[in-house]
Amino acid sequence: MQGLLLLIFVKHVHLPFIRDVHTHYTRTGLYGYWGNKGGVTIRMSLYGHTVCFINCHLPAHMENTEQRLDDFEKILEMQFEGENIPSTLDHDILFWFGDLNFRIADYGIHFVRESINNKRYNLLWEKDQLNMAKKKEAFLQEFIEGPLQFKPTYKFDLYSDVYDTREQKSLFWFNEKKRKPAWTDRILWRVKNLCQHASKEGEFSEEEQTISVTLNNYISHMSYGISDHKPVTGTFGLELKPLLTDPLITLNPEGEWSAEHDVLIRYSAVPEFSSSAWDWIGLFKVAFKHVNDYVTYAWVEDDEISSNKDSKQVYMSAAEIPDAGGEFLLCYYSNNLQAIVGISQPFQIQPNRTLIEKDLAQEENSWTQTPDNLQSHIEF
């Protein structure tokens, strides 16, 4: 959406256990017609647990707290397309972050700046509009945030760590006051099981507590100057008791791989896996970043050469295998699930020896010039 981008990267080892990926965006600017404000959302199943990420840009200005809350409620109410997908707040884990635009109320600009200069940030926390709203609004009370132990991240002069020094001009040419610093850029999270537990007596046993989210750090980055905001990052530790332990597909290369001959892949599926004629197995470099980064692929049905009750065998043509060799992975892509559901261990493809020998012969020929030819070449 305009001005909002949400990217998720995962390690290869987790790919077979990430399923049901869906995305959505909600415009809230200009009564829902303009994408300058709103939210973009990605949700998925991770080892059987539902996880959702929301990146928001909410309305600006001190007086628009209620509008910010209304817009966030609207974003939370959106529904993903598809069957059996929980609502946003029904996900096991929910991360909410972005330019939320909440300000510091009541205190004057000089008190705020003096508190910041003395690193007495705690004096400002109780008047932070988001902290105030979390005490009053039921739908916010279950969200958790780390301590704001960094300087407010808005508003700075560009390419500096100096807060707003320039007078602003409005459309009607009246000078506006300098902007009061504020923690506009925030990261919060919510764990459903903990929320349900909070309303009950007793404690979770270790067996019952299947999800744990730990905030490792929550910091701003003052070295960036291309915006009047300073970026904020949060690093989390996430512990899950897997509800899924086996990938839907297990696959491996067979024999030595090189571009000198056709190569074989063997794979097996769990009984409940529903395959499609459009499923394929891709050959990827180990550093691939997207499902479309395949070097080549084989259709699991069209390129099948053998099958039994335990496994199936697929071939790839030698003409499709990289001559230079290197380290690669195999991934099984399910068309029904629109996801990678199986991934091999990294393996080596041997360089094409025929081409190497040809290149060496050409190199030797280039150095077997006669003295006369070599002398002529130098004089020229």
GROMACS .gro file of N, CA and C in nm, residues 45 235 245 259 273 307 367 375:
model
   24
   45SER      N    1   0.045  -1.986   0.936
   45SER     CA    2   0.055  -2.090   1.037
   45SER      C    3   0.202  -2.128   1.049
  235THR      N    4   1.382  -0.697   1.868
  235THR     CA    5   1.427  -0.833   1.845
  235THR      C    6   1.364  -0.923   1.951
  245THR      N    7   0.532  -3.163   1.350
  245THR     CA    8   0.672  -3.203   1.366
  245THR      C    9   0.732  -3.265   1.240
  259ALA      N   10   2.599  -3.184  -1.462
  259ALA     CA   11   2.532  -3.155  -1.590
  259ALA      C   12   2.571  -3.255  -1.699
  273PHE      N   13  -0.141  -3.576   0.275
  273PHE     CA   14  -0.106  -3.473   0.177
  273PHE      C   15  -0.182  -3.494   0.048
  307SER      N   16   0.732  -4.516  -0.913
  307SER     CA   17   0.648  -4.490  -0.797
  307SER      C   18   0.620  -4.620  -0.725
  367TRP      N   19   4.822  -2.005  -2.556
  367TRP     CA   20   4.960  -1.980  -2.520
  367TRP      C   21   5.059  -2.055  -2.610
  375GLN      N   22   5.586  -1.204  -3.142
  375GLN     CA   23   5.661  -1.080  -3.162
  375GLN      C   24   5.575  -0.978  -3.234
   0.00000   0.00000   0.00000
